[in-house]
Amino acid sequence: MTINLWQEEQSILIDTHYKLQVGALQLYLSHLQNEWHFHHSYLTSDESESEKKIAFRSVKIIDRKNLQFKRFIQSNDSNQIKIRPKLADRSIVAKPHEPIFLPSKQTITIYISTPVWLAFFVNGNENSLFEIPTFELPDTWFGPKPSQGELCYASRFSGRVKLDSLPRRAGRIITPVTIENNGIDNLKLDKLAIPSDFLSIYLTQRGELWTPSLNVIRETDSNKTQVNVEKILHPQLENAELITKPRVNDTSGLLLKTINMFFA
Amino acid sequence: MLWTNYIYAALFILTGLLLAKIVSRQMTSWVEGKYKIKNSIIVSRLIYYGVLGLFVVMALRQMGFDLAVLLGAAGIISVAVGFASKTSMSNVISGLFLLGEGAVSVGDSIKVGDTIGEVIGIDWMAIKLRTPENLFVRLPNETLINSQMTNYSRFKIRRFDLNISVAYKEDLGKVKNILLELVKNENQCLVDPEPMVICDGFGDSGINIRLIVWAKSEEFLKFKSSMNEKVKAAFDLAEIEIPFPHLSLYAGEKSKPIQVKILS
């Protein structure tokens, strides 16, 4: 079901209701004559507790209590709705549960997962009806001072270096981050900003969502850093399908978005 | 030949008319876009007549007029006009300085003296504000240059200090935990900069506590009200007393009650 949901269109007849559960999000879709209704709520505020699998099934009744509601009206009616995964609409600042240090002259790849944003498309439109996160991340600020920087989302990560130990959850997108420390001292990873705007999403054969790898290179001169999106895809992405393009194509702003992690 | 001079002069004026129109249009669009000035007709006219004036002077020279007399008269007129329009010119020049500084833009919320409002127009002579009560306020540019102005919209995030007093009998550790837990569950409170709880001192009626949180500048008033309500609710739930201002009266020894005698 996971692979079909991201790749196919779903047919929802008039006067029918469906329930979609992804991550912490519980969403009800209703198709009425010339209308689409969406009711949703979040099951948990603990990021680690979200559901592992995606559930999508028809339901007869919706209990509308404590649900947020969106209503869309349209002139031409179509039963087809497309649901596609997206990355967050802002950068995500991920902090490890405990501080992590990378010794001098070492390179490591860390796997970080972030919540999926769902985008809904109807009538074959290229622009989505709306987007919704599968988990409500808190806001945070990423920058050297409060007057300089940008608004981001905050998340936590465990800093897993072994792929096997990474929990596979359908509502998460995995980003490999390769960090190279060419400086003379340890690099303290206090926080890492995932530049969601610049990354695309791939769907693997196993039904997992991945982004291209992010390379962060701390130069020998410890005050200089290079950041880029790796052109060669991670081996896990062999035969993977590109599902979603990046929100922003120009990567010239990428360095500024992630550089502060070294000076946090 | 004399008639060629007249032809050249006519050509200068025609060229001047055309060029003045083009230049004024282009410059007006640029100034409007960069500085968000309304009433750009003033800009347009200034530039138009300025450019045209140059070509008229060139045409007059071509026809053999002695410009020294003209310049002399212009000088005397300028001095007279300058004295007469001292205040207006001061406002115009102050406006130019304000534009150059970029201290304020249309849409910003600012405070000047006791006046708070949203900037709805920046003109050559004055800045126009709309107050929260939907009143129109006109602030001369000179006033703005000479006063302290606070721009609430300049930065994307803002700090909120919630000052609260708790009774002396309360456990400060418990109070701190309640406040930090409340902030942790509130997505609008930024994770970074980190929220803090400070014991500000010992007041007359209770211990002064300050909760410091950061939030987005937009809808700050709503956020402030929401936080005040939530703190009150959290304290009520935990049965933490927010004391009224009160005085304890001691008649010399605090262990003995004050003698009260009822007269018939």
PDB file of C-alpha atoms in Angstrom, chain B residues 85-205:
ATOM      1  CA  SER B  85      10.235  76.499   2.888  1.00  0.00           C
ATOM      2  CA  LYS B  86      12.667  75.681   5.667  1.00  0.00           C
ATOM      3  CA  THR B  87      10.365  73.224   7.469  1.00  0.00           C
ATOM      4  CA  SER B  88       9.198  71.527   4.290  1.00  0.00           C
ATOM      5  CA  MET B  89      12.756  71.110   3.044  1.00  0.00           C
ATOM      6  CA  SER B  90      13.776  69.760   6.413  1.00  0.00           C
ATOM      7  CA  ASN B  91      11.057  67.128   6.139  1.00  0.00           C
ATOM      8  CA  VAL B  92      12.084  66.244   2.594  1.00  0.00           C
ATOM      9  CA  ILE B  93      15.739  65.908   3.543  1.00  0.00           C
ATOM     10  CA  SER B  94      14.815  63.912   6.656  1.00  0.00           C
ATOM     11  CA  GLY B  95      12.749  61.658   4.395  1.00  0.00           C
ATOM     12  CA  LEU B  96      15.757  61.074   2.179  1.00  0.00           C
ATOM     13  CA  PHE B  97      17.855  60.147   5.180  1.00  0.00           C
ATOM     14  CA  LEU B  98      15.151  57.782   6.402  1.00  0.00           C
ATOM     15  CA  LEU B  99      14.999  56.144   2.987  1.00  0.00           C
ATOM     16  CA  GLY B 100      18.743  55.817   2.885  1.00  0.00           C
ATOM     17  CA  GLU B 101      18.876  54.220   6.337  1.00  0.00           C
ATOM     18  CA  GLY B 102      16.114  51.774   5.505  1.00  0.00           C
ATOM     19  CA  ALA B 103      14.990  51.962   9.130  1.00  0.00           C
ATOM     20  CA  VAL B 104      11.338  51.594   8.232  1.00  0.00           C
ATOM     21  CA  SER B 105       9.305  50.071   5.385  1.00  0.00           C
ATOM     22  CA  VAL B 106       5.639  50.012   4.441  1.00  0.00           C
ATOM     23  CA  GLY B 107       3.896  47.331   6.508  1.00  0.00           C
ATOM     24  CA  ASP B 108       6.171  47.664   9.536  1.00  0.00           C
ATOM     25  CA  SER B 109       4.693  48.194  12.994  1.00  0.00           C
ATOM     26  CA  ILE B 110       6.486  51.067  14.663  1.00  0.00           C
ATOM     27  CA  LYS B 111       6.303  53.109  17.825  1.00  0.00           C
ATOM     28  CA  VAL B 112       7.250  56.782  17.886  1.00  0.00           C
ATOM     29  CA  GLY B 113       6.724  58.476  21.231  1.00  0.00           C
ATOM     30  CA  ASP B 114       3.316  57.326  22.400  1.00  0.00           C
ATOM     31  CA  THR B 115       2.076  56.486  18.914  1.00  0.00           C
ATOM     32  CA  ILE B 116       2.008  52.900  17.718  1.00  0.00           C
ATOM     33  CA  GLY B 117       0.870  51.999  14.238  1.00  0.00           C
ATOM     34  CA  GLU B 118       1.396  50.197  10.993  1.00  0.00           C
ATOM     35  CA  VAL B 119       3.224  52.148   8.291  1.00  0.00           C
ATOM     36  CA  ILE B 120       0.873  52.556   5.344  1.00  0.00           C
ATOM     37  CA  GLY B 121       2.833  55.137   3.405  1.00  0.00           C
ATOM     38  CA  ILE B 122       6.268  56.737   3.257  1.00  0.00           C
ATOM     39  CA  ASP B 123       6.146  60.081   1.487  1.00  0.00           C
ATOM     40  CA  TRP B 124       8.571  62.939   0.963  1.00  0.00           C
ATOM     41  CA  MET B 125       7.184  64.992   3.824  1.00  0.00           C
ATOM     42  CA  ALA B 126       5.704  62.499   6.248  1.00  0.00           C
ATOM     43  CA  ILE B 127       5.153  58.911   7.189  1.00  0.00           C
ATOM     44  CA  LYS B 128       1.564  57.739   7.441  1.00  0.00           C
ATOM     45  CA  LEU B 129       0.462  55.309  10.114  1.00  0.00           C
ATOM     46  CA  ARG B 130      -2.676  53.344  10.823  1.00  0.00           C
ATOM     47  CA  THR B 131      -3.104  52.777  14.554  1.00  0.00           C
ATOM     48  CA  PRO B 132      -4.593  49.594  16.051  1.00  0.00           C
ATOM     49  CA  GLU B 133      -7.782  51.640  16.620  1.00  0.00           C
ATOM     50  CA  ASN B 134      -7.846  52.246  12.860  1.00  0.00           C
ATOM     51  CA  LEU B 135      -6.965  55.904  13.172  1.00  0.00           C
ATOM     52  CA  PHE B 136      -4.851  57.751  10.654  1.00  0.00           C
ATOM     53  CA  VAL B 137      -1.704  59.420  11.966  1.00  0.00           C
ATOM     54  CA  ARG B 138       0.630  61.613   9.945  1.00  0.00           C
ATOM     55  CA  LEU B 139       4.168  61.844  11.292  1.00  0.00           C
ATOM     56  CA  PRO B 140       6.459  64.480   9.772  1.00  0.00           C
ATOM     57  CA  ASN B 141       9.775  62.954   8.714  1.00  0.00           C
ATOM     58  CA  GLU B 142      11.637  65.500  10.799  1.00  0.00           C
ATOM     59  CA  THR B 143       9.900  64.175  13.935  1.00  0.00           C
ATOM     60  CA  LEU B 144      10.964  60.659  13.068  1.00  0.00           C
ATOM     61  CA  ILE B 145      14.586  61.640  12.517  1.00  0.00           C
ATOM     62  CA  ASN B 146      14.706  63.466  15.846  1.00  0.00           C
ATOM     63  CA  SER B 147      12.876  60.831  17.921  1.00  0.00           C
ATOM     64  CA  GLN B 148      13.470  57.319  19.109  1.00  0.00           C
ATOM     65  CA  MET B 149      11.614  54.902  16.898  1.00  0.00           C
ATOM     66  CA  THR B 150      10.976  51.264  17.733  1.00  0.00           C
ATOM     67  CA  ASN B 151      10.333  48.936  14.809  1.00  0.00           C
ATOM     68  CA  TYR B 152       8.464  45.849  15.974  1.00  0.00           C
ATOM     69  CA  SER B 153       8.606  44.181  12.567  1.00  0.00           C
ATOM     70  CA  ARG B 154      12.289  44.491  11.717  1.00  0.00           C
ATOM     71  CA  PHE B 155      13.320  41.072  12.988  1.00  0.00           C
ATOM     72  CA  LYS B 156      11.460  37.805  12.409  1.00  0.00           C
ATOM     73  CA  ILE B 157      11.509  36.674  16.021  1.00  0.00           C
ATOM     74  CA  ARG B 158      10.873  38.430  19.256  1.00  0.00           C
ATOM     75  CA  ARG B 159      11.404  37.727  22.934  1.00  0.00           C
ATOM     76  CA  PHE B 160       8.517  37.577  25.362  1.00  0.00           C
ATOM     77  CA  ASP B 161       9.164  38.096  29.062  1.00  0.00           C
ATOM     78  CA  LEU B 162       6.352  36.859  31.228  1.00  0.00           C
ATOM     79  CA  ASN B 163       6.739  38.382  34.711  1.00  0.00           C
ATOM     80  CA  ILE B 164       4.841  36.553  37.382  1.00  0.00           C
ATOM     81  CA  SER B 165       4.889  36.382  41.124  1.00  0.00           C
ATOM     82  CA  VAL B 166       4.445  33.193  43.146  1.00  0.00           C
ATOM     83  CA  ALA B 167       3.743  32.893  46.851  1.00  0.00           C
ATOM     84  CA  TYR B 168       6.719  32.483  49.165  1.00  0.00           C
ATOM     85  CA  LYS B 169       5.511  29.058  50.242  1.00  0.00           C
ATOM     86  CA  GLU B 170       5.806  27.615  46.712  1.00  0.00           C
ATOM     87  CA  ASP B 171       8.565  25.217  45.626  1.00  0.00           C
ATOM     88  CA  LEU B 172      10.584  27.144  43.020  1.00  0.00           C
ATOM     89  CA  GLY B 173      11.868  23.949  41.408  1.00  0.00           C
ATOM     90  CA  LYS B 174       8.307  22.790  40.830  1.00  0.00           C
ATOM     91  CA  VAL B 175       7.334  26.199  39.411  1.00  0.00           C
ATOM     92  CA  LYS B 176      10.287  26.125  37.029  1.00  0.00           C
ATOM     93  CA  ASN B 177       9.465  22.599  35.831  1.00  0.00           C
ATOM     94  CA  ILE B 178       5.837  23.486  35.193  1.00  0.00           C
ATOM     95  CA  LEU B 179       6.783  26.519  33.131  1.00  0.00           C
ATOM     96  CA  LEU B 180       9.426  24.706  31.091  1.00  0.00           C
ATOM     97  CA  GLU B 181       7.109  21.765  30.446  1.00  0.00           C
ATOM     98  CA  LEU B 182       4.410  24.174  29.281  1.00  0.00           C
ATOM     99  CA  VAL B 183       6.847  25.841  26.890  1.00  0.00           C
ATOM    100  CA  LYS B 184       8.110  22.491  25.606  1.00  0.00           C
ATOM    101  CA  ASN B 185       4.594  21.473  24.596  1.00  0.00           C
ATOM    102  CA  GLU B 186       3.851  24.788  22.931  1.00  0.00           C
ATOM    103  CA  ASN B 187       5.007  24.618  19.300  1.00  0.00           C
ATOM    104  CA  GLN B 188       4.902  28.385  18.903  1.00  0.00           C
ATOM    105  CA  CYS B 189       7.660  28.792  21.494  1.00  0.00           C
ATOM    106  CA  LEU B 190      10.948  28.538  19.669  1.00  0.00           C
ATOM    107  CA  VAL B 191      13.270  25.741  20.737  1.00  0.00           C
ATOM    108  CA  ASP B 192      16.207  28.066  20.016  1.00  0.00           C
ATOM    109  CA  PRO B 193      16.945  30.557  21.485  1.00  0.00           C
ATOM    110  CA  GLU B 194      16.337  28.382  24.494  1.00  0.00           C
ATOM    111  CA  PRO B 195      13.544  29.353  26.897  1.00  0.00           C
ATOM    112  CA  MET B 196      14.599  30.276  30.438  1.00  0.00           C
ATOM    113  CA  VAL B 197      13.046  30.675  33.834  1.00  0.00           C
ATOM    114  CA  ILE B 198      14.736  33.236  36.055  1.00  0.00           C
ATOM    115  CA  CYS B 199      14.153  34.063  39.685  1.00  0.00           C
ATOM    116  CA  ASP B 200      14.174  37.830  39.518  1.00  0.00           C
ATOM    117  CA  GLY B 201      14.055  38.597  43.190  1.00  0.00           C
ATOM    118  CA  PHE B 202      11.956  38.769  46.318  1.00  0.00           C
ATOM    119  CA  GLY B 203       8.957  41.064  46.090  1.00  0.00           C
ATOM    120  CA  ASP B 204       6.719  42.431  48.797  1.00  0.00           C
ATOM    121  CA  SER B 205       4.049  39.816  48.290  1.00  0.00           C
TER     122      SER B 205
END
